[in-house]
Amino acid sequence: MQAEILIVGSLNMDFIVKVGSLPRGGETITGWGFTNLPGGKGANQACAVGRLDGVGRMVGCIGRDVHGEELLASLRAAGIHTNGVRATSAEATGSALITVERSGQNQIIVAAGANQCLEPGEVRQAIATAHPAFLLLQLEVPLATVEAAARQAKAQGAVVILDPAPSQPLSATLLQGIDILTPNESEACLLLGLDGITIELDETPRVARALLALGPRCVVLKLGATGVWLVDGNRSRHFPARRVEPVDVTAAGDCFNGALAVALAEGRNMEQAIRFANCAAALTVTRCGAQAS
Ligand code: RIB
């Protein structure tokens, strides 16, 4: 039987509009193709796990509303266990306002809503009960909850994969408990105190090593269309991305993490898992939406 992957994180309804180019501050522009589709970094990772035939279980929080129901339905359709998703009356389901420009690049604003109600105790309990082999984390639920989940999973011997998105400073204790850290460039810069700086490709190995020095066992630095850079105790190497015509980059990183976990759960080694995840992420970029792609 395949190893179970537990995903602790956010579920958001994404409200998406397409534009020619992203607006500047204070500018009003006209867009087209408005739609709403299931998203949220946690749920997107879970959806990728399910669509790629992984055994996945989602732990999160939704509001008692129609968006929450749609998000549950999307995960169930992907084959994900959802009995760890709690509905609360305290907040509406999380939502994200997403603008996608012609080049496929996006801007995202998240209103956390019910995601902020996910508590440390319930994730500890869920992990203790499910005993997953892999835990997928991101940062759209309270940091105390992420820290509790990482600690519990580590104590049980699970592999902990953290996508440090959206960017925020993290404690040394959390980073030292992570097996695989998967930041993008801006998240990497923030973790290293280099905010506002652009990383050139020839600086990537140094940046990846500096991230490794923060405590995780392995770093997979996401470089968008350039691919990823892997660094751990034994190696430092580039894995180029598949070349595709981008339509919408939303959730490519989420899909990467879900696919990485599935490949590792199937017993593939890190290099094979990264190649597989690169292919899955490239496919999502060729289609609109988060879970839809
Ligand atoms: O990573 C993409 C996701 O970020 C979107 O689906 C949106 O909900 C935000 O969480």
Tab-separated table of C-alpha atoms and ligand atoms in Angstrom:
chain	number	residue	atom	x	y	z
A	1	MET	CA	0.000	0.000	0.000
A	2	GLN	CA	1.195	3.516	-0.814
A	3	ALA	CA	2.374	5.768	2.036
A	4	GLU	CA	-0.178	8.352	3.177
A	5	ILE	CA	0.350	12.079	2.634
A	6	LEU	CA	-1.325	14.433	5.099
A	7	ILE	CA	-1.866	18.011	3.973
A	8	VAL	CA	-2.397	20.678	6.634
A	9	GLY	CA	-3.332	24.041	5.182
A	10	SER	CA	-5.695	26.511	3.578
A	11	LEU	CA	-8.786	26.123	1.429
A	12	ASN	CA	-9.778	29.264	-0.520
A	13	MET	CA	-12.310	30.121	-3.161
A	14	ASP	CA	-10.322	31.935	-5.876
A	15	PHE	CA	-11.980	34.922	-7.633
A	16	ILE	CA	-10.079	35.312	-10.859
A	17	VAL	CA	-10.013	38.029	-13.493
A	18	LYS	CA	-7.809	38.226	-16.574
A	19	VAL	CA	-6.121	41.468	-17.608
A	20	GLY	CA	-3.779	42.642	-20.363
A	21	SER	CA	-1.180	43.655	-17.793
A	22	LEU	CA	-1.264	43.890	-14.007
A	23	PRO	CA	-2.472	47.287	-12.686
A	24	ARG	CA	-0.102	49.794	-11.084
A	25	GLY	CA	-0.945	51.376	-7.703
A	26	GLY	CA	-4.023	53.632	-7.956
A	27	GLU	CA	-4.830	52.489	-11.517
A	28	THR	CA	-8.275	51.216	-12.636
A	29	ILE	CA	-8.194	48.807	-15.572
A	30	THR	CA	-10.730	46.642	-17.380
A	31	GLY	CA	-10.395	42.873	-17.257
A	32	TRP	CA	-12.380	39.933	-18.676
A	33	GLY	CA	-13.256	36.285	-18.080
A	34	PHE	CA	-14.182	36.664	-14.389
A	35	THR	CA	-14.666	33.301	-12.703
A	36	ASN	CA	-14.401	31.623	-9.306
A	37	LEU	CA	-12.612	28.299	-8.869
A	38	PRO	CA	-11.354	26.156	-5.953
A	39	GLY	CA	-7.942	27.123	-4.600
A	40	GLY	CA	-5.916	27.677	-1.436
A	41	LYS	CA	-2.311	26.544	-1.204
A	42	GLY	CA	-3.135	23.601	1.064
A	43	ALA	CA	-6.108	22.394	-0.933
A	44	ASN	CA	-4.196	22.859	-4.206
A	45	GLN	CA	-1.384	20.628	-2.935
A	46	ALA	CA	-3.954	18.077	-1.768
A	47	CYS	CA	-5.705	18.172	-5.126
A	48	ALA	CA	-2.405	17.531	-6.925
A	49	VAL	CA	-1.746	14.566	-4.619
A	50	GLY	CA	-5.163	13.080	-5.398
A	51	ARG	CA	-5.049	13.693	-9.164
A	52	LEU	CA	-1.623	12.021	-9.322
A	53	ASP	CA	-3.008	8.943	-7.538
A	54	GLY	CA	-1.408	9.642	-4.168
A	55	VAL	CA	-3.157	8.684	-0.943
A	56	GLY	CA	-3.984	12.052	0.623
A	57	ARG	CA	-5.845	13.425	3.626
A	58	MET	CA	-6.647	17.139	4.057
A	59	VAL	CA	-6.770	18.930	7.402
A	60	GLY	CA	-8.128	22.473	7.344
A	61	CYS	CA	-11.013	24.782	8.120
A	62	ILE	CA	-13.862	26.149	5.982
A	63	GLY	CA	-16.889	28.345	6.708
A	64	ARG	CA	-20.440	27.006	6.744
A	65	ASP	CA	-21.168	28.347	3.267
A	66	VAL	CA	-21.474	27.366	-0.354
A	67	HIS	CA	-17.789	28.057	-1.104
A	68	GLY	CA	-16.757	25.671	1.642
A	69	GLU	CA	-19.008	22.993	0.130
A	70	GLU	CA	-17.523	23.535	-3.337
A	71	LEU	CA	-13.990	23.232	-1.958
A	72	LEU	CA	-14.832	19.972	-0.216
A	73	ALA	CA	-16.447	18.643	-3.381
A	74	SER	CA	-13.350	19.479	-5.416
A	75	LEU	CA	-11.064	17.603	-3.007
A	76	ARG	CA	-13.403	14.617	-2.852
A	77	ALA	CA	-13.532	14.485	-6.644
A	78	ALA	CA	-9.724	14.299	-6.594
A	79	GLY	CA	-9.945	11.319	-4.222
A	80	ILE	CA	-8.768	13.129	-1.071
A	81	HIS	CA	-10.085	12.192	2.390
A	82	THR	CA	-11.785	15.282	3.827
A	83	ASN	CA	-12.984	14.220	7.274
A	84	GLY	CA	-10.137	16.331	8.715
A	85	VAL	CA	-11.691	19.515	7.252
A	86	ARG	CA	-13.750	21.294	9.929
A	87	ALA	CA	-16.601	23.706	9.140
A	88	THR	CA	-16.834	26.704	11.477
A	89	SER	CA	-19.568	29.307	11.926
A	90	ALA	CA	-17.013	31.836	13.202
A	91	GLU	CA	-15.727	32.890	9.748
A	92	ALA	CA	-16.535	32.609	6.058
A	93	THR	CA	-14.499	30.275	3.867
A	94	GLY	CA	-11.148	31.792	2.879
A	95	SER	CA	-11.010	33.645	-0.411
A	96	ALA	CA	-8.356	34.887	-2.808
A	97	LEU	CA	-8.558	37.714	-5.346
A	98	ILE	CA	-6.394	36.756	-8.304
A	99	THR	CA	-5.458	38.851	-11.325
A	100	VAL	CA	-3.773	37.011	-14.200
A	101	GLU	CA	-2.074	38.935	-17.002
A	102	ARG	CA	-1.539	37.812	-20.600
A	103	SER	CA	1.986	36.529	-19.858
A	104	GLY	CA	0.475	34.152	-17.252
A	105	GLN	CA	1.945	36.073	-14.296
A	106	ASN	CA	-0.421	36.855	-11.438
A	107	GLN	CA	-1.088	38.905	-8.321
A	108	ILE	CA	-2.919	37.295	-5.389
A	109	ILE	CA	-4.535	38.802	-2.286
A	110	VAL	CA	-5.836	36.330	0.292
A	111	ALA	CA	-8.514	36.937	2.933
A	112	ALA	CA	-7.814	34.081	5.365
A	113	GLY	CA	-11.358	33.750	6.802
A	114	ALA	CA	-11.898	30.296	8.295
A	115	ASN	CA	-8.278	29.269	7.604
A	116	GLN	CA	-7.238	31.319	10.616
A	117	CYS	CA	-9.441	29.106	12.840
A	118	LEU	CA	-7.310	25.967	12.337
A	119	GLU	CA	-5.890	25.188	15.775
A	120	PRO	CA	-2.670	23.470	16.900
A	121	GLY	CA	-4.539	20.874	18.979
A	122	GLU	CA	-6.658	19.608	16.096
A	123	VAL	CA	-3.731	19.189	13.726
A	124	ARG	CA	-1.703	17.382	16.406
A	125	GLN	CA	-4.663	15.038	16.901
A	126	ALA	CA	-5.130	14.477	13.159
A	127	ILE	CA	-1.456	13.625	12.679
A	128	ALA	CA	-1.393	11.334	15.713
A	129	THR	CA	-4.451	9.471	14.350
A	130	ALA	CA	-3.470	9.259	10.677
A	131	HIS	CA	0.240	8.561	11.241
A	132	PRO	CA	1.166	9.846	7.748
A	133	ALA	CA	4.494	9.103	6.088
A	134	PHE	CA	4.592	12.644	4.617
A	135	LEU	CA	3.273	15.986	5.859
A	136	LEU	CA	2.739	18.905	3.456
A	137	LEU	CA	2.655	22.398	5.002
A	138	GLN	CA	2.368	25.981	3.745
A	139	LEU	CA	1.795	29.292	5.600
A	140	GLU	CA	-1.856	30.279	5.000
A	141	VAL	CA	-2.993	28.947	8.399
A	142	PRO	CA	-1.755	30.250	11.788
A	143	LEU	CA	1.990	29.849	12.291
A	144	ALA	CA	1.448	28.212	15.708
A	145	THR	CA	-0.616	25.536	13.912
A	146	VAL	CA	2.098	24.964	11.300
A	147	GLU	CA	4.711	24.671	14.058
A	148	ALA	CA	2.591	22.213	16.039
A	149	ALA	CA	1.997	20.093	12.940
A	150	ALA	CA	5.695	19.997	12.044
A	151	ARG	CA	6.674	19.053	15.612
A	152	GLN	CA	4.086	16.272	15.869
A	153	ALA	CA	4.913	14.813	12.452
A	154	LYS	CA	8.653	14.911	13.144
A	155	ALA	CA	8.165	13.150	16.493
A	156	GLN	CA	6.297	10.387	14.602
A	157	GLY	CA	9.045	10.063	11.993
A	158	ALA	CA	7.164	11.599	9.025
A	159	VAL	CA	8.908	13.512	6.239
A	160	VAL	CA	7.920	17.182	6.632
A	161	ILE	CA	7.757	19.332	3.476
A	162	LEU	CA	7.226	23.075	4.010
A	163	ASP	CA	6.354	25.557	1.281
A	164	PRO	CA	7.120	28.854	3.093
A	165	ALA	CA	4.389	30.746	1.228
A	166	PRO	CA	3.132	33.429	1.628
A	167	SER	CA	6.492	34.826	2.798
A	168	GLN	CA	6.966	35.424	6.470
A	169	PRO	CA	9.863	35.156	8.927
A	170	LEU	CA	10.183	31.689	10.487
A	171	SER	CA	11.803	30.509	13.705
A	172	ALA	CA	15.011	28.495	13.717
A	173	THR	CA	13.133	25.788	15.626
A	174	LEU	CA	10.585	25.381	12.821
A	175	LEU	CA	13.213	25.413	10.059
A	176	GLN	CA	15.364	22.843	11.873
A	177	GLY	CA	12.402	20.456	11.966
A	178	ILE	CA	11.801	20.601	8.190
A	179	ASP	CA	13.013	17.844	5.878
A	180	ILE	CA	12.346	19.590	2.563
A	181	LEU	CA	11.997	23.380	2.318
A	182	THR	CA	10.626	24.630	-1.026
A	183	PRO	CA	10.746	28.455	-1.204
A	184	ASN	CA	10.485	30.530	-4.352
A	185	GLU	CA	12.945	33.372	-4.883
A	186	SER	CA	11.072	36.046	-2.922
A	187	GLU	CA	10.401	33.659	-0.022
A	188	ALA	CA	14.077	32.657	-0.029
A	189	CYS	CA	15.140	36.314	0.102
A	190	LEU	CA	12.841	37.046	3.022
A	191	LEU	CA	14.081	34.017	4.986
A	192	LEU	CA	17.649	35.191	4.408
A	193	GLY	CA	16.932	38.831	5.246
A	194	LEU	CA	17.639	39.875	1.625
A	195	ASP	CA	14.174	41.310	0.949
A	196	GLY	CA	13.866	43.345	-2.261
A	197	ILE	CA	16.899	41.726	-3.940
A	198	THR	CA	16.695	39.712	-7.194
A	199	ILE	CA	18.633	36.435	-7.296
A	200	GLU	CA	20.698	35.879	-10.470
A	201	LEU	CA	20.999	32.267	-11.656
A	202	ASP	CA	24.749	32.127	-10.925
A	203	GLU	CA	24.019	33.123	-7.299
A	204	THR	CA	21.427	30.376	-6.828
A	205	PRO	CA	23.743	27.681	-5.405
A	206	ARG	CA	25.008	30.133	-2.780
A	207	VAL	CA	21.452	31.191	-1.882
A	208	ALA	CA	20.301	27.557	-1.671
A	209	ARG	CA	23.251	26.682	0.593
A	210	ALA	CA	22.512	29.695	2.821
A	211	LEU	CA	18.928	28.396	3.180
A	212	LEU	CA	20.251	24.933	4.050
A	213	ALA	CA	22.342	26.528	6.802
A	214	LEU	CA	19.064	27.721	8.413
A	215	GLY	CA	18.346	24.123	9.406
A	216	PRO	CA	16.252	22.109	6.880
A	217	ARG	CA	17.637	18.753	5.734
A	218	CYS	CA	17.163	19.646	2.073
A	219	VAL	CA	16.261	22.784	0.074
A	220	VAL	CA	14.452	22.812	-3.272
A	221	LEU	CA	14.604	26.433	-4.416
A	222	LYS	CA	11.871	27.179	-6.970
A	223	LEU	CA	13.007	29.406	-9.827
A	224	GLY	CA	9.837	29.571	-11.966
A	225	ALA	CA	10.512	29.001	-15.665
A	226	THR	CA	14.187	28.314	-14.850
A	227	GLY	CA	13.305	25.191	-12.852
A	228	VAL	CA	14.516	24.346	-9.350
A	229	TRP	CA	17.823	24.136	-7.493
A	230	LEU	CA	18.324	21.203	-5.122
A	231	VAL	CA	20.827	21.349	-2.292
A	232	ASP	CA	21.319	18.908	0.576
A	233	GLY	CA	24.252	17.383	2.450
A	234	ASN	CA	25.521	15.561	-0.677
A	235	ARG	CA	24.703	17.629	-3.747
A	236	SER	CA	23.903	20.997	-5.239
A	237	ARG	CA	22.318	20.892	-8.694
A	238	HIS	CA	19.933	22.522	-11.137
A	239	PHE	CA	16.843	20.792	-12.598
A	240	PRO	CA	15.585	22.828	-15.579
A	241	ALA	CA	11.833	23.323	-15.967
A	242	ARG	CA	9.918	21.904	-18.937
A	243	ARG	CA	9.446	24.638	-21.548
A	244	VAL	CA	5.782	25.519	-22.011
A	245	GLU	CA	3.692	28.439	-23.247
A	246	PRO	CA	2.419	29.971	-19.961
A	247	VAL	CA	-1.292	30.719	-19.638
A	248	ASP	CA	-1.599	31.061	-15.841
A	249	VAL	CA	1.148	30.332	-13.304
A	250	THR	CA	-1.310	30.143	-10.372
A	251	ALA	CA	-0.668	27.085	-8.172
A	252	ALA	CA	2.278	25.759	-10.201
A	253	GLY	CA	4.294	25.744	-6.967
A	254	ASP	CA	1.477	23.993	-5.095
A	255	CYS	CA	1.256	21.326	-7.776
A	256	PHE	CA	5.055	20.897	-7.616
A	257	ASN	CA	4.891	20.114	-3.891
A	258	GLY	CA	1.959	17.723	-4.231
A	259	ALA	CA	3.692	15.884	-7.072
A	260	LEU	CA	7.012	15.771	-5.210
A	261	ALA	CA	5.310	14.130	-2.221
A	262	VAL	CA	3.498	11.580	-4.418
A	263	ALA	CA	6.705	10.562	-6.198
A	264	LEU	CA	8.590	10.219	-2.902
A	265	ALA	CA	5.678	8.261	-1.408
A	266	GLU	CA	5.909	5.896	-4.407
A	267	GLY	CA	9.525	5.225	-3.413
A	268	ARG	CA	11.282	7.365	-6.036
A	269	ASN	CA	14.500	9.132	-5.072
A	270	MET	CA	14.759	12.914	-4.747
A	271	GLU	CA	16.099	13.519	-8.262
A	272	GLN	CA	13.381	11.400	-9.889
A	273	ALA	CA	10.754	13.092	-7.709
A	274	ILE	CA	11.922	16.574	-8.742
A	275	ARG	CA	11.812	15.673	-12.453
A	276	PHE	CA	8.280	14.343	-12.029
A	277	ALA	CA	7.176	17.429	-10.055
A	278	ASN	CA	8.716	19.738	-12.681
A	279	CYS	CA	6.594	18.046	-15.377
A	280	ALA	CA	3.401	18.272	-13.306
A	281	ALA	CA	4.003	21.940	-12.480
A	282	ALA	CA	4.716	22.770	-16.135
A	283	LEU	CA	1.371	21.252	-17.136
A	284	THR	CA	-0.533	23.425	-14.657
A	285	VAL	CA	1.016	26.554	-16.150
A	286	THR	CA	-0.590	25.754	-19.513
A	287	ARG	CA	-4.127	25.946	-18.058
A	288	CYS	CA	-6.226	28.445	-16.102
A	289	GLY	CA	-7.019	28.232	-12.404
A	290	ALA	CA	-5.455	26.503	-9.403
A	291	GLN	CA	-7.097	23.094	-8.888
A	292	ALA	CA	-8.676	23.354	-12.336
A	293	SER	CA	-5.219	23.242	-13.940
B	1	RIB	O1	-0.784	29.270	-4.747
B	1	RIB	C1	-1.975	29.688	-5.354
B	1	RIB	C2	-3.028	29.880	-4.307
B	1	RIB	O2	-2.657	30.952	-3.466
B	1	RIB	C3	-4.386	30.270	-4.833
B	1	RIB	O3	-5.190	29.169	-5.144
B	1	RIB	C4	-4.950	31.163	-3.744
B	1	RIB	O4	-6.062	30.636	-3.106
B	1	RIB	C5	-3.792	31.387	-2.772
B	1	RIB	O5	-3.907	30.588	-1.671
